[in-house]
């Protein structure tokens, strides 16, 4: 999910320009990703809709990644200090 969150910001930058503001929405895992995007880049998000989602992933994923990796991703993408 961490990769998906970073990918969403990258896609928004490519589609609408760096620093753009946009809405995020998702269902199930996508809802968790939407919440991660909104939590890591709150200055970029206008509205969030998370449908039937358990929330952002709090623990490590099966591959050992966790939401703790978002600050590093945020800096690398150009989203600020993280």
Coordinates of N, CA, C and O in Angstrom, one line a residue:
X1 N 0.8 -1.2 0.0 CA 0.0 0.0 0.0 C 0.9 1.3 0.0 O 0.4 2.3 -0.5
X2 N 2.0 1.2 0.6 CA 2.9 2.3 0.6 C 3.3 2.7 -0.8 O 3.3 3.9 -1.2
X3 N 3.6 1.7 -1.7 CA 3.9 2.0 -3.1 C 2.7 2.6 -3.8 O 2.9 3.5 -4.6
X4 N 1.5 2.1 -3.5 CA 0.3 2.7 -4.1 C 0.1 4.2 -3.8 O -0.3 5.0 -4.6
X5 N 0.4 4.5 -2.5 CA 0.2 5.9 -2.1 C 1.2 6.8 -2.8 O 0.9 7.9 -3.3
X6 N 2.5 6.4 -2.9 CA 3.5 7.1 -3.6 C 3.2 7.2 -5.1 O 3.3 8.3 -5.7
X7 N 2.6 6.1 -5.6 CA 2.3 6.1 -7.1 C 1.1 7.1 -7.3 O 1.1 7.7 -8.4
X8 N 0.2 7.2 -6.4 CA -0.9 8.2 -6.6 C -0.4 9.6 -6.6 O -0.9 10.4 -7.5
X9 N 0.5 10.0 -5.8 CA 1.1 11.3 -5.8 C 1.9 11.5 -7.1 O 1.8 12.6 -7.8
X10 N 2.6 10.5 -7.5 CA 3.4 10.6 -8.8 C 2.4 10.8 -10.0 O 2.7 11.7 -10.8
X11 N 1.4 10.0 -10.0 CA 0.4 10.2 -11.1 C -0.3 11.6 -11.1 O -0.4 12.2 -12.1
X12 N -0.6 12.1 -9.9 CA -1.2 13.4 -9.8 C -0.3 14.5 -10.3 O -0.6 15.4 -11.1
X13 N 1.0 14.3 -10.0 CA 2.0 15.3 -10.4 C 2.1 15.3 -12.0 O 2.2 16.3 -12.6
X14 N 2.1 14.1 -12.5 CA 2.2 13.9 -14.0 C 0.9 14.4 -14.7 O 1.0 15.1 -15.8
X15 N -0.2 14.2 -14.1 CA -1.5 14.6 -14.8 C -1.8 16.0 -14.6 O -2.3 16.7 -15.6
X16 N -1.6 16.6 -13.4 CA -2.1 17.9 -13.1 C -1.1 18.9 -12.7 O -1.4 20.0 -12.4
X17 N 0.2 18.5 -12.6 CA 1.3 19.3 -12.2 C 1.6 19.2 -10.8 O 0.8 18.9 -9.9
X18 N 2.9 19.4 -10.5 CA 3.4 19.3 -9.1 C 2.8 20.3 -8.2 O 2.6 21.5 -8.6
X19 N 2.3 19.9 -7.0 CA 1.7 20.7 -6.1 C 0.2 20.9 -6.3 O -0.5 21.6 -5.5
X20 N -0.4 20.1 -7.3 CA -1.8 20.2 -7.5 C -2.6 19.7 -6.3 O -2.1 19.0 -5.5
X21 N -3.9 20.1 -6.2 CA -4.8 19.6 -5.2 C -5.8 18.7 -5.8 O -6.2 19.0 -6.9
X22 N -6.2 17.6 -5.2 CA -7.1 16.7 -5.7 C -7.8 15.9 -4.7 O -7.5 15.9 -3.5
X23 N -8.9 15.2 -5.1 CA -9.6 14.3 -4.2 C -9.1 12.9 -4.3 O -8.6 12.5 -5.4
X24 N -9.2 12.1 -3.3 CA -8.9 10.7 -3.3 C -10.1 9.9 -2.8 O -10.8 10.3 -1.9
X25 N -10.3 8.8 -3.4 CA -11.3 7.8 -3.0 C -10.9 6.4 -3.3 O -10.1 6.2 -4.2
X26 N -11.3 5.5 -2.4 CA -11.0 4.1 -2.6 C -11.9 3.2 -1.9 O -12.6 3.6 -0.9
X27 N -11.9 2.0 -2.3 CA -12.7 0.9 -1.7 C -11.8 -0.2 -1.2 O -10.8 -0.5 -1.9
X28 N -12.0 -0.7 0.0 CA -11.3 -1.8 0.6 C -9.8 -1.4 0.7 O -9.5 -0.4 1.3
X29 N -8.9 -2.1 0.0 CA -7.5 -1.7 0.1 C -7.3 -0.3 -0.4 O -6.5 0.5 0.1
X30 N -8.0 0.1 -1.5 CA -7.9 1.4 -2.1 C -8.3 2.5 -1.1 O -7.8 3.6 -1.1
X31 N -9.2 2.2 -0.2 CA -9.6 3.1 0.9 C -8.5 3.4 1.8 O -8.2 4.5 2.3
X32 N -7.7 2.3 2.2 CA -6.6 2.4 3.0 C -5.5 3.3 2.3 O -4.8 4.1 2.9
X33 N -5.3 3.1 1.0 CA -4.4 3.8 0.3 C -4.8 5.3 0.2 O -3.9 6.2 0.4
X34 N -6.1 5.6 0.0 CA -6.6 6.9 0.0 C -6.3 7.6 1.4 O -5.8 8.8 1.4
X35 N -6.4 6.9 2.4 CA -6.2 7.5 3.8 C -4.7 7.7 4.0 O -4.3 8.7 4.6
X36 N -3.8 6.8 3.4 CA -2.4 7.0 3.5 C -1.9 8.2 2.7 O -1.1 9.0 3.2
X37 N -2.5 8.4 1.5 CA -2.2 9.6 0.7 C -2.6 10.8 1.5 O -1.8 11.8 1.6
X38 N -3.8 10.8 2.0 CA -4.3 12.0 2.7 C -3.4 12.3 4.0 O -3.2 13.5 4.3
X39 N -3.0 11.3 4.6 CA -2.2 11.4 5.8 C -0.8 11.9 5.6 O -0.2 12.7 6.3
X40 N -0.2 11.4 4.5 CA 1.2 11.8 4.1 C 1.3 13.1 3.4 O 2.3 13.8 3.5
X41 N 0.3 13.4 2.6 CA 0.3 14.7 1.8 C -1.0 15.5 2.1 O -1.7 15.8 1.2
X42 N -1.3 15.9 3.3 CA -2.5 16.5 3.6 C -2.7 17.9 2.9 O -3.8 18.3 2.6
X43 N -1.6 18.5 2.6 CA -1.7 19.8 1.9 C -2.1 19.7 0.5 O -2.4 20.7 -0.2
X44 N -2.1 18.5 -0.1 CA -2.5 18.2 -1.5 C -3.9 17.8 -1.6 O -4.4 17.8 -2.7
X45 N -4.5 17.3 -0.6 CA -5.8 16.6 -0.7 C -7.0 17.5 -0.3 O -7.0 18.1 0.8
X46 N -8.0 17.6 -1.1 CA -9.2 18.3 -0.8 C -10.2 17.5 0.0 O -10.7 18.0 1.0
X47 N -10.5 16.3 -0.5 CA -11.5 15.4 0.1 C -11.0 14.0 0.0 O -10.3 13.6 -0.9
X48 N -11.5 13.2 1.0 CA -11.2 11.8 1.1 C -12.5 11.0 1.2 O -13.3 11.4 2.0
X49 N -12.6 9.9 0.4 CA -13.7 9.0 0.6 C -13.1 7.6 0.7 O -12.4 7.1 -0.2
X50 N -13.3 6.9 1.8 CA -12.8 5.5 2.0 C -14.0 4.7 2.3 O -14.7 4.8 3.3
X51 N -14.3 3.8 1.4 CA -15.5 3.0 1.4 C -15.2 1.5 1.8 O -14.3 0.9 1.2
X52 N -15.8 1.0 2.9 CA -15.6 -0.3 3.4 C -14.1 -0.6 3.6 O -13.6 -1.6 3.1
X53 N -13.4 0.3 4.2 CA -12.0 0.2 4.4 C -11.7 0.1 5.9 O -12.4 0.7 6.7
X54 N -10.7 -0.7 6.2 CA -10.3 -0.8 7.6 C -9.4 0.3 8.0 O -9.0 0.4 9.2
X55 N -9.0 1.2 7.1 CA -8.2 2.3 7.4 C -6.8 2.0 6.9 O -6.5 1.0 6.3
X56 N -5.9 3.0 7.1 CA -4.5 2.9 6.6 C -3.9 1.7 7.3 O -4.2 1.4 8.5
X57 N -3.0 1.0 6.6 CA -2.3 -0.1 7.2 C -1.4 0.3 8.3 O -0.5 1.1 8.1
X58 N -1.6 -0.2 9.5 CA -0.8 0.2 10.7 C 0.4 -0.7 10.9 O 1.4 -0.2 11.3
X59 N 0.3 -1.9 10.5 CA 1.4 -2.8 10.7 C 2.2 -3.1 9.4 O 1.8 -2.7 8.4
X60 N 3.3 -3.8 9.6 CA 4.0 -4.2 8.4 C 3.3 -5.1 7.4 O 2.5 -5.9 7.9
X61 N 3.5 -4.9 6.2 CA 2.8 -5.7 5.2 C 3.6 -7.1 5.1 O 4.7 -7.2 5.8
X62 N 3.1 -8.0 4.4 CA 3.7 -9.3 4.3 C 5.2 -9.2 3.8 O 6.0 -10.0 4.1
X63 N 5.5 -8.2 3.0 CA 6.9 -8.1 2.4 C 7.8 -7.3 3.4 O 8.9 -6.9 3.0
X64 N 7.2 -6.9 4.6 CA 8.0 -6.2 5.5 C 8.0 -4.7 5.4 O 8.5 -3.9 6.2
X65 N 7.3 -4.1 4.4 CA 7.1 -2.7 4.3 C 6.0 -2.2 5.2 O 5.1 -3.0 5.5
X66 N 6.1 -1.0 5.6 CA 5.0 -0.4 6.5 C 4.8 1.0 6.1 O 5.5 1.6 5.4
X67 N 3.8 1.6 6.8 CA 3.5 3.0 6.5 C 4.7 3.9 7.0 O 4.8 5.1 6.7
X68 N 5.6 3.3 7.8 CA 6.8 4.1 8.3 C 7.7 4.5 7.1 O 8.5 5.4 7.2
X69 N 7.5 3.9 6.0 CA 8.3 4.2 4.8 C 7.8 5.4 4.1 O 8.5 6.0 3.2
X70 N 6.6 5.9 4.4 CA 6.0 7.0 3.7 C 6.9 8.3 3.8 O 7.0 9.0 2.8
X71 N 7.4 8.7 4.9 CA 8.2 9.9 5.0 C 9.4 9.9 4.0 O 9.6 10.9 3.3
X72 N 10.1 8.8 3.8 CA 11.2 8.7 2.9 C 10.6 8.9 1.5 O 11.2 9.5 0.6
X73 N 9.5 8.2 1.2 CA 8.9 8.3 -0.2 C 8.5 9.7 -0.4 O 8.6 10.2 -1.5
X74 N 7.9 10.4 0.6 CA 7.4 11.8 0.4 C 8.6 12.7 0.0 O 8.5 13.5 -0.9
X75 N 9.7 12.6 0.7 CA 10.9 13.4 0.4 C 11.4 13.1 -1.0 O 11.7 14.0 -1.7
X76 N 11.4 11.8 -1.4 CA 11.9 11.4 -2.7 C 11.1 12.0 -3.8 O 11.6 12.4 -4.9
X77 N 9.8 12.0 -3.6 CA 8.8 12.5 -4.7 C 8.8 14.0 -4.7 O 8.4 14.6 -5.7
X78 N 9.2 14.6 -3.7 CA 9.2 16.1 -3.7 C 8.1 16.7 -2.9 O 7.7 17.8 -3.1
X79 N 7.5 15.9 -2.0 CA 6.4 16.3 -1.2 C 6.7 17.1 0.1 O 5.8 17.3 0.9
X80 N 7.9 17.4 0.3 CA 8.3 18.2 1.5 C 9.1 17.3 2.5 O 9.6 16.3 2.1
X81 N 9.2 17.8 3.7 CA 10.1 17.2 4.6 C 9.6 15.8 5.2 O 10.4 15.1 5.7
X82 N 8.3 15.5 5.0 CA 7.8 14.3 5.5 C 7.7 14.2 7.0 O 7.7 13.4 7.7

